[in-house]
Amino acid sequence: MSGEKDTFFLTTAIYYVNDLPHIGSAYEMVAADVLARWRRLNGDRVHFLTGTDEHGEKIARSAEQRGRTPSEHVDDIVPRWTDVMALLRISYDDFIRTTQPRHTARVQEFMQRLYDRGDIYLDTYRGAYCVSCEAYYGPGDLLDGDLCPVHRRPVEQREQDNYFFRLSKYAPDLLRLYDEHPEFMQPEVRRNEVRSFVEAGLQDVSISRSSFTWGVPVPWDDDHVFYVWFDALLNYVTAVGWGADDEAFARRWPADVHIVGKDIIRPHAVYWPAMLMAAGVALPQQVYAHGFVLVSGEKMGKTNATGIAPAQLVDHFGVDCYRYYFLRELSFGQDGSFSWESMEQRYTTDLANDLGNLANRVLTMVTSYCGGTVPDPAGPPGEAEDALAADWRIAVEGMAAIDRLDFKKALEDLWVLVGGVNRYVEARAPWRLHKQGAGNDLGRCLYTCVDALRTIAVLVSPVMPDAAAALWSKLGLDGAVADQCLPAAAAAGLTPVGATVERGALLFPKLDE
RNA sequence: GGCGGCGUAGCUCAGGGGUUAGAGCACUCGGCUCAUAAUCGAGUUGUCGGUGGUUCGAAUCCACCCGCCGCUACCA
């Protein structure tokens, strides 16, 4: 009836359209994109999903303020997100919008199933309501017992009929999930948090709203729409054909990893698996919560709207450096700091000096000593080649850290090879071999350098696709670097002898100043 | 308050019972000249938050203290 899973399926969170892209959301997209490109490079069929979350009261209100319909409003903003994704070379395979019929129809079907199974029921929600905020607050949020934290005015007790999901029923199953599949919620600190939250006892959650209409209608009750979170989470299955295309769904689901921010762990690690359990759908393999990008010690987010736009950094440093910097400088699972100075530092040290200069010095020597063609690697390997081979291995093996979302370690290890080639050049001193007329030694040395650069281009391509392609072309190689396939493509000796190299423009010219 | 985490070179961090505690950056000195004053080599700095304990031996385990942080349910 249906096929078998044969696709590496990864997702970012879907982005709330009311917000504009900032370096925090861009961080998540880039990381997911690097993982997607890395898996493709390793020969996997990959499905990379991202998109926008477009329902909810907030959006309805913003639209109203602008004198437009919610639908016009979201259509207007979505390009802001797709533009940033294009700018950052995000290679998504699908972009879902929660307002698309392919989503809304399946959300209704999914929820109807939970309702039919008795996991959704109508009850009265009572809570402290602030009229100015038009929102309910929990007891812990109130100041002095009954003051709204935003307006410092007394809240009133209100009640409304809501549909509830029987979350509490799934607590034992969730605990078993965390215990039997520790990889489900990563990193471990987050798993501990989630576990202790669930262990403390779960209440059923309200999943519908009747005070506004900008949402997916509850199919069995015209007065309600689904609360955005429960609509949004379902994008992960609606986008890959749940309820619509069983074969496509079977090939992709369950997701291999949902990459999300640490602030939205609960919906992803508690509500989401419980909903899937209730519907009898397989659970995702992993939810990975990344840390925040801090700017001067503060969270970069919607609150500091004055924050730096990704485009500003791309203008100054280029897209390759943008992607490299955040993954090399920060530990993905932890909070990390962005600063203009550290980004300049990374650009100059790692990109211009280490990698860019290496490419340039090798290409220059091939140009002036070998007439611009890749020489024959005549002669037997010596100690210098052996030392380089060790660094080569570290880079190839180290890049696999990307599978653990440890981008920092992967790049650290790749740079061992970059440094290794620089050391190799010093050790062999090809300029001396050239003067001595040691043709065989010179040929072997420069061939080895070009061949190592080819490998570096392949390995670095998921992180810096443009720079990798530029380097690939300078080396006179055929085809596209993105079409190479690991692990074979990282083996030594694959560079064709006689290819014509071209120095061209510097890969990473020094920054002005 | 409860649960959890962190505090290691000037900076960012790794390590985590066993000889003289590590990396990168920064800094100093030296080499080289193919290269984007780049690259290569050598070197300096640390009471591993504090106190006490377990141990033949602790940065690494335990207790307490100090400082910082996360979670402790329905604004996305």
XYZ file of C-alpha atoms (C1' of nucleotides) in Angstrom:
589
model
C 0.000 0.000 0.000
C 2.614 2.512 0.939
C 6.343 2.851 0.464
C 9.024 2.748 3.088
C 10.906 5.601 4.599
C 13.813 6.473 2.336
C 14.269 10.176 2.937
C 16.126 12.182 5.540
C 13.455 14.603 6.678
C 14.381 17.658 8.700
C 12.497 20.781 9.664
C 13.027 24.176 11.166
C 10.315 25.684 13.286
C 7.875 27.586 11.129
C 8.242 31.303 11.582
C 5.550 33.520 12.954
C 4.948 36.021 10.189
C 4.335 38.893 12.522
C 8.017 38.867 13.380
C 10.709 39.823 10.955
C 13.737 37.650 10.342
C 16.631 38.423 12.658
C 19.986 36.797 13.245
C 18.380 34.390 15.718
C 15.917 32.936 13.241
C 18.561 33.036 10.524
C 20.861 31.013 12.776
C 18.336 28.213 12.917
C 17.755 28.226 9.158
C 21.452 28.141 8.385
C 22.098 25.282 10.767
C 19.259 23.260 9.301
C 20.456 24.066 5.824
C 23.972 22.899 6.584
C 22.620 19.621 7.903
C 20.446 19.239 4.799
C 23.354 19.926 2.445
C 25.599 17.645 4.461
C 23.156 14.745 4.174
C 22.728 15.355 0.442
C 26.497 15.385 0.052
C 26.530 12.003 1.735
C 24.148 10.657 -0.830
C 20.914 10.801 1.146
C 17.619 11.727 -0.351
C 16.709 14.775 1.738
C 13.507 16.651 2.387
C 14.074 19.972 4.116
C 10.932 21.708 5.289
C 10.483 25.226 6.573
C 7.679 27.741 6.385
C 5.520 30.267 8.124
C 2.981 30.202 10.915
C 0.233 32.586 9.901
C -2.764 32.253 12.182
C -3.660 33.718 15.540
C -5.158 36.698 17.189
C -2.003 38.755 17.047
C -1.855 38.555 13.305
C -5.535 39.355 12.963
C -4.984 42.438 15.070
C -1.887 43.587 13.174
C -3.790 43.229 9.930
C -6.650 45.261 11.307
C -4.271 48.007 12.380
C -2.949 48.171 8.858
C -6.448 48.212 7.469
C -6.099 44.969 5.616
C -7.481 41.513 5.823
C -5.357 38.985 7.674
C -4.864 37.193 4.411
C -3.516 40.285 2.637
C -1.353 41.022 5.626
C 0.374 37.639 5.694
C 0.805 37.564 1.921
C 2.550 40.850 2.287
C 5.008 39.643 4.911
C 5.878 36.135 3.773
C 8.286 37.439 1.083
C 10.334 39.065 3.827
C 11.060 35.564 5.043
C 11.621 33.937 1.679
C 13.937 36.797 0.708
C 16.153 36.190 3.707
C 16.185 32.490 2.970
C 17.305 33.179 -0.575
C 19.944 35.597 0.653
C 21.322 32.961 3.015
C 21.174 30.174 0.413
C 18.664 28.150 2.398
C 18.033 25.120 0.211
C 14.622 24.114 1.491
C 12.662 21.559 -0.468
C 9.300 22.770 0.712
C 7.974 25.941 2.258
C 4.664 25.496 3.988
C 2.307 28.266 4.957
C -0.281 27.344 7.545
C -2.904 29.227 5.571
C -2.573 26.875 2.621
C -5.504 24.513 2.044
C -3.145 21.529 1.940
C -2.484 22.351 5.583
C -5.816 23.553 6.925
C -7.824 20.681 5.494
C -5.457 18.134 7.047
C -5.391 19.918 10.372
C -9.146 19.538 10.517
C -8.916 15.905 9.592
C -6.208 15.208 12.147
C -8.060 16.954 14.942
C -11.318 15.320 13.984
C -9.601 12.026 14.507
C -8.540 12.979 18.024
C -12.059 14.223 18.718
C -13.587 10.997 17.453
C -11.236 9.020 19.620
C -12.354 10.925 22.663
C -9.110 12.793 23.282
C -10.683 16.203 22.767
C -13.558 17.467 24.893
C -15.388 20.695 25.644
C -14.860 22.352 28.994
C -14.823 25.752 30.565
C -11.561 27.597 30.891
C -11.430 29.958 33.844
C -8.654 32.401 34.281
C -7.446 35.854 35.073
C -8.114 38.029 32.043
C -6.656 41.422 31.268
C -9.038 43.432 29.111
C -6.265 45.648 27.776
C -4.061 42.748 26.775
C -7.027 40.679 25.672
C -5.227 37.743 27.154
C -5.384 35.309 30.018
C -2.664 35.073 32.590
C -1.630 32.264 34.856
C -1.494 32.849 38.610
C 2.278 33.092 38.540
C 2.272 35.915 36.020
C 0.260 38.345 38.090
C 1.744 41.120 40.181
C 0.543 41.539 43.748
C -1.952 38.771 43.273
C -4.253 40.349 40.721
C -2.451 42.968 38.631
C -1.721 42.519 34.934
C 2.071 42.396 34.493
C 1.868 44.643 31.433
C -0.725 47.216 32.409
C -0.568 46.917 36.190
C -4.320 46.988 36.334
C -6.517 44.486 38.101
C -7.421 41.490 35.996
C -10.902 40.023 35.980
C -11.935 36.410 36.273
C -13.421 35.264 33.031
C -14.475 31.982 31.648
C -14.916 30.676 28.174
C -15.752 27.385 26.609
C -12.716 25.750 25.048
C -11.913 22.412 23.608
C -9.265 20.579 25.558
C -6.812 17.920 24.533
C -6.359 15.071 27.027
C -2.659 15.697 27.446
C -2.628 14.332 30.977
C -3.475 10.882 29.690
C -0.161 10.690 27.850
C 2.182 11.563 30.683
C 3.269 7.966 31.333
C 3.894 7.366 27.637
C 5.874 10.572 27.371
C 8.062 9.649 30.319
C 8.711 6.294 28.740
C 9.632 8.057 25.502
C 12.218 10.269 27.212
C 13.676 7.325 29.112
C 13.769 4.786 26.339
C 14.785 7.258 23.632
C 17.113 9.778 25.208
C 17.949 10.977 21.709
C 14.369 12.188 21.278
C 15.023 15.430 23.131
C 18.484 16.903 22.777
C 20.696 18.298 24.175
C 20.507 16.408 27.432
C 19.858 19.464 29.623
C 16.689 20.082 27.666
C 15.611 16.513 28.021
C 16.021 16.810 31.778
C 13.918 19.942 31.816
C 11.181 18.362 29.792
C 11.247 15.233 31.831
C 10.912 17.014 35.145
C 8.120 19.128 33.727
C 6.134 16.084 32.692
C 6.970 14.208 35.860
C 5.461 16.996 37.908
C 2.108 16.190 36.341
C 0.344 17.344 33.220
C -2.936 19.182 32.856
C -5.050 18.971 29.776
C -4.460 21.859 27.426
C -6.909 24.167 25.763
C -6.627 23.899 22.007
C -9.357 26.154 20.663
C -10.406 29.791 20.811
C -13.784 31.338 20.159
C -12.973 35.021 20.662
C -11.589 35.531 17.151
C -11.813 33.757 13.819
C -8.355 33.946 12.175
C -7.468 30.303 12.475
C -8.352 26.848 11.278
C -12.055 26.280 12.033
C -12.883 23.455 14.396
C -14.749 21.165 12.027
C -17.378 20.053 14.503
C -18.031 23.477 16.041
C -18.310 26.628 13.935
C -17.768 28.899 16.895
C -14.173 27.824 17.432
C -10.871 27.926 15.674
C -7.844 25.920 16.753
C -5.358 27.641 18.968
C -2.346 28.454 16.771
C 0.126 26.126 18.405
C -1.896 23.058 17.616
C -2.460 24.213 14.094
C 1.224 25.098 13.662
C 2.721 21.876 14.985
C 0.763 19.864 12.481
C 2.669 21.481 9.608
C 5.321 18.824 10.061
C 2.946 16.111 8.900
C 0.567 18.027 6.653
C 3.483 19.223 4.536
C 4.640 15.710 3.779
C 1.300 14.281 2.841
C -0.364 13.016 5.967
C -3.931 12.143 5.071
C -3.366 13.133 1.470
C -0.577 11.076 -0.029
C 0.151 7.942 1.956
C 3.096 6.921 -0.122
C 4.884 10.260 0.059
C 4.156 10.379 3.763
C 5.576 6.923 4.386
C 8.776 7.798 2.585
C 9.438 10.864 4.712
C 7.789 10.423 8.072
C 8.877 10.142 10.826
C 11.001 13.273 10.743
C 14.651 12.684 11.507
C 14.989 15.944 13.367
C 12.955 19.000 14.235
C 15.368 21.860 14.801
C 13.797 24.402 17.144
C 14.744 27.142 19.570
C 14.988 26.328 23.243
C 12.007 28.571 23.944
C 9.595 26.269 22.150
C 10.618 22.978 23.635
C 7.378 22.291 25.405
C 5.114 22.308 22.375
C 7.625 20.162 20.500
C 8.663 17.706 23.168
C 5.405 17.382 25.087
C 2.332 18.459 23.136
C 3.528 17.274 19.766
C 4.455 13.684 20.626
C 1.275 13.389 22.699
C -0.846 14.496 19.753
C 0.871 11.995 17.509
C 0.374 9.257 20.068
C -3.295 10.165 20.244
C -3.606 9.978 16.482
C -1.597 6.790 16.216
C 1.110 8.392 14.102
C 4.804 7.577 14.540
C 6.912 10.027 16.546
C 9.780 12.099 15.180
C 13.227 10.714 15.901
C 14.545 13.852 17.489
C 13.772 17.353 18.629
C 16.963 19.386 18.856
C 16.779 22.648 20.781
C 19.436 25.188 19.899
C 20.528 28.084 22.057
C 19.990 31.774 21.512
C 22.231 34.217 19.761
C 22.960 36.863 22.345
C 23.922 40.386 21.412
C 25.657 42.237 24.236
C 24.390 39.566 26.562
C 20.740 39.879 25.558
C 18.529 37.633 23.560
C 18.300 38.670 19.964
C 14.654 38.628 19.178
C 11.486 40.485 18.565
C 11.925 42.593 21.655
C 15.050 44.255 20.371
C 13.669 45.264 17.041
C 16.698 47.487 16.702
C 18.780 44.349 16.312
C 21.026 43.559 13.438
C 19.386 42.340 10.254
C 21.029 39.383 8.520
C 21.282 41.430 5.321
C 23.470 43.964 7.067
C 26.017 41.311 7.992
C 25.831 39.644 4.598
C 26.566 42.982 2.954
C 29.708 43.408 4.973
C 31.052 39.871 5.349
C 29.391 37.944 2.542
C 27.017 35.025 2.794
C 29.741 32.409 3.206
C 31.224 34.143 6.210
C 27.764 34.666 7.635
C 27.054 30.953 7.537
C 30.533 29.998 8.714
C 30.736 32.447 11.578
C 27.622 31.482 13.495
C 28.287 27.772 13.228
C 31.989 27.997 14.038
C 31.768 30.548 16.817
C 28.748 29.301 18.777
C 27.973 25.927 20.304
C 24.675 25.007 18.711
C 23.054 23.580 21.835
C 24.026 26.512 24.024
C 23.526 30.236 24.019
C 26.336 32.137 22.383
C 27.328 35.705 21.750
C 27.460 37.561 18.508
C 29.760 40.517 18.215
C 30.942 42.450 15.222
C 34.513 42.137 16.502
C 34.480 38.365 16.804
C 32.960 38.100 13.352
C 35.738 40.253 11.918
C 38.205 38.102 13.772
C 36.822 34.897 12.294
C 36.733 36.373 8.841
C 40.310 37.561 8.947
C 41.875 34.623 10.740
C 39.976 31.590 9.519
C 38.768 32.676 6.108
C 41.176 35.272 4.709
C 44.428 34.109 6.340
C 44.022 30.368 6.735
C 41.824 29.226 3.864
C 41.781 32.107 1.383
C 45.486 32.681 1.508
C 46.184 28.971 1.261
C 44.175 28.724 -1.934
C 45.863 31.792 -3.301
C 49.419 30.719 -2.551
C 48.868 27.274 -4.051
C 47.170 28.630 -7.161
C 49.919 31.179 -7.626
C 52.610 28.529 -7.490
C 50.782 26.224 -9.866
C 50.408 29.181 -12.190
C 54.005 30.307 -12.146
C 55.828 26.982 -11.656
C 53.612 24.657 -13.669
C 52.175 26.863 -16.333
C 48.771 26.852 -14.684
C 48.083 23.143 -15.056
C 47.870 20.569 -12.310
C 51.203 18.704 -12.329
C 51.765 14.977 -12.264
C 52.293 13.663 -8.714
C 55.436 11.806 -9.642
C 57.595 10.224 -7.015
C 56.919 8.310 -3.802
C 55.195 9.871 -0.784
C 57.416 10.928 2.079
C 57.050 12.000 5.685
C 55.411 15.292 4.818
C 52.701 13.513 2.841
C 52.100 11.117 5.734
C 51.675 13.974 8.185
C 49.192 15.597 5.846
C 47.284 12.351 5.454
C 46.701 12.294 9.210
C 45.192 15.778 9.142
C 43.159 14.801 6.105
C 41.634 11.931 8.063
C 40.800 14.179 11.013
C 38.893 16.512 8.718
C 36.942 13.789 6.959
C 36.015 12.016 10.164
C 35.437 15.221 12.082
C 32.866 16.552 9.662
C 30.561 13.741 10.732
C 29.991 15.815 13.875
C 27.391 17.609 11.765
C 25.167 14.580 12.245
C 25.182 15.416 15.959
C 24.485 19.071 15.144
C 27.962 19.842 16.470
C 28.897 22.263 13.731
C 31.612 23.866 15.784
C 33.545 20.645 16.213
C 33.103 19.764 12.545
C 34.584 23.069 11.402
C 37.348 22.897 13.980
C 38.396 19.541 12.574
C 38.100 20.685 8.991
C 40.431 23.551 9.802
C 42.987 21.037 11.054
C 43.344 20.079 7.409
C 43.514 23.709 6.279
C 46.339 24.223 8.777
C 47.835 20.914 7.732
C 48.146 21.985 4.117
C 49.760 25.248 5.191
C 52.246 23.259 7.282
C 52.809 20.887 4.382
C 53.630 23.781 2.080
C 56.172 25.066 4.615
C 57.679 21.628 5.053
C 58.099 21.001 1.309
C 58.922 24.606 0.370
C 57.904 24.251 -3.273
C 59.602 27.565 -4.121
C 62.890 25.904 -3.184
C 62.078 22.766 -5.176
C 61.361 25.016 -8.102
C 64.711 26.785 -7.833
C 66.500 23.479 -7.442
C 64.786 22.183 -10.510
C 63.441 19.214 -8.553
C 60.604 18.630 -10.975
C 59.265 15.390 -9.551
C 59.208 16.623 -5.977
C 57.626 19.871 -7.033
C 54.983 18.068 -9.040
C 54.065 15.798 -6.191
C 53.941 18.669 -3.733
C 51.730 20.958 -5.770
C 49.518 18.118 -6.897
C 49.004 17.188 -3.267
C 48.122 20.790 -2.405
C 45.574 21.081 -5.192
C 44.118 17.711 -4.302
C 43.787 18.742 -0.653
C 42.093 21.976 -1.691
C 39.657 19.962 -3.761
C 38.801 17.892 -0.706
C 38.432 21.016 1.399
C 36.068 22.458 -1.191
C 33.895 19.360 -0.977
C 33.898 19.209 2.811
C 33.244 22.893 3.309
C 30.502 23.070 0.692
C 27.552 22.473 3.051
C 28.687 25.415 5.150
C 29.974 27.795 2.473
C 28.325 26.738 -0.774
C 29.320 29.819 -2.780
C 32.957 29.825 -1.706
C 33.209 26.083 -2.271
C 31.875 26.466 -5.803
C 34.284 29.325 -6.479
C 37.225 27.281 -5.221
C 36.088 24.274 -7.227
C 36.086 26.313 -10.370
C 39.490 27.892 -9.654
C 40.906 24.398 -9.372
C 39.654 23.688 -12.874
C 37.477 20.795 -11.770
C 34.545 19.512 -13.758
C 30.967 19.351 -12.583
C 29.600 20.986 -9.470
C 31.053 20.651 -6.028
C 27.547 20.152 -4.658
C 27.155 17.042 -6.793
C 30.135 15.290 -5.248
C 29.444 12.306 -3.066
C 31.082 11.461 0.232
C 32.952 9.563 1.447
C 34.455 8.768 -1.953
C 34.980 12.412 -2.933
C 37.219 13.035 0.081
C 39.780 10.458 -0.968
C 43.201 11.608 -2.087
C 44.249 11.480 -5.708
C 41.006 12.295 -7.470
C 42.170 15.551 -9.012
C 42.811 15.025 -12.715
C 46.352 15.784 -13.815
C 46.583 18.543 -16.397
C 43.500 20.494 -15.344
C 43.837 24.224 -15.858
C 43.680 26.266 -12.692
C 42.793 29.912 -12.510
C 43.798 32.280 -9.716
C 41.012 34.769 -10.303
C 39.799 37.026 -7.526
C 40.669 36.317 -3.907
C 38.224 34.029 -2.142
C 38.157 36.157 0.999
C 39.802 39.536 0.467
C 40.832 41.373 3.600
C 38.090 43.575 5.017
C 38.483 47.295 4.492
C 39.690 49.566 7.255
C 11.128 27.751 47.448
C 11.875 23.008 44.312
C 14.664 20.614 40.295
C 18.898 21.191 36.961
C 23.301 23.532 35.097
C 27.548 26.644 35.107
C 32.050 29.227 37.367
C 39.318 26.330 34.039
C 44.961 31.112 30.741
C 43.699 38.474 28.794
C 39.168 36.568 25.564
C 35.971 32.224 23.840
C 35.873 27.550 25.541
C 37.517 21.885 25.778
C 38.737 18.314 29.404
C 36.817 15.652 33.751
C 40.391 10.696 39.836
C 46.539 9.310 38.104
C 52.957 11.554 35.588
C 54.904 18.705 34.541
C 46.188 21.143 33.085
C 44.729 21.870 27.135
C 42.911 24.406 22.123
C 41.937 28.740 19.255
C 42.489 33.979 19.402
C 45.621 37.821 21.458
C 50.896 38.684 22.914
C 56.647 37.918 22.401
C 60.807 36.009 19.749
C 62.694 33.378 15.507
C 62.386 31.183 10.381
C 60.599 31.528 5.284
C 59.354 34.416 0.963
C 54.972 30.981 -2.907
C 50.925 34.003 -0.688
C 45.736 38.563 1.118
C 52.341 42.042 6.297
C 50.229 36.039 4.760
C 52.433 31.404 6.521
C 55.628 28.019 9.697
C 58.231 27.202 14.478
C 59.204 28.300 19.634
C 57.579 30.661 24.057
C 54.970 33.536 28.358
C 50.406 33.748 31.536
C 46.379 29.988 35.160
C 45.998 29.272 43.786
C 40.993 24.683 37.264
C 34.947 30.163 42.129
C 35.766 29.450 47.993
C 36.138 26.165 52.272
C 36.185 21.334 54.170
C 36.096 16.080 53.184
C 36.761 10.971 50.591
C 41.366 8.881 48.350
C 48.003 6.593 47.861
C 46.375 10.646 44.484
C 41.073 15.568 42.686
C 40.435 20.570 38.263
C 37.909 15.751 37.941
C 33.916 12.481 43.492
C 31.038 14.319 48.166
C 29.242 18.423 51.527
C 28.576 23.337 52.424
C 29.254 28.504 50.844
C 29.583 32.588 47.077
C 28.287 34.293 42.069
C 25.605 33.527 37.436
C 21.869 30.960 34.491
C 17.735 27.594 32.881
C 13.021 25.114 33.998
C 8.895 25.352 37.450
C 2.206 24.985 31.671
C -1.488 27.468 27.855
C 1.256 36.055 24.244
C 3.692 33.463 19.294
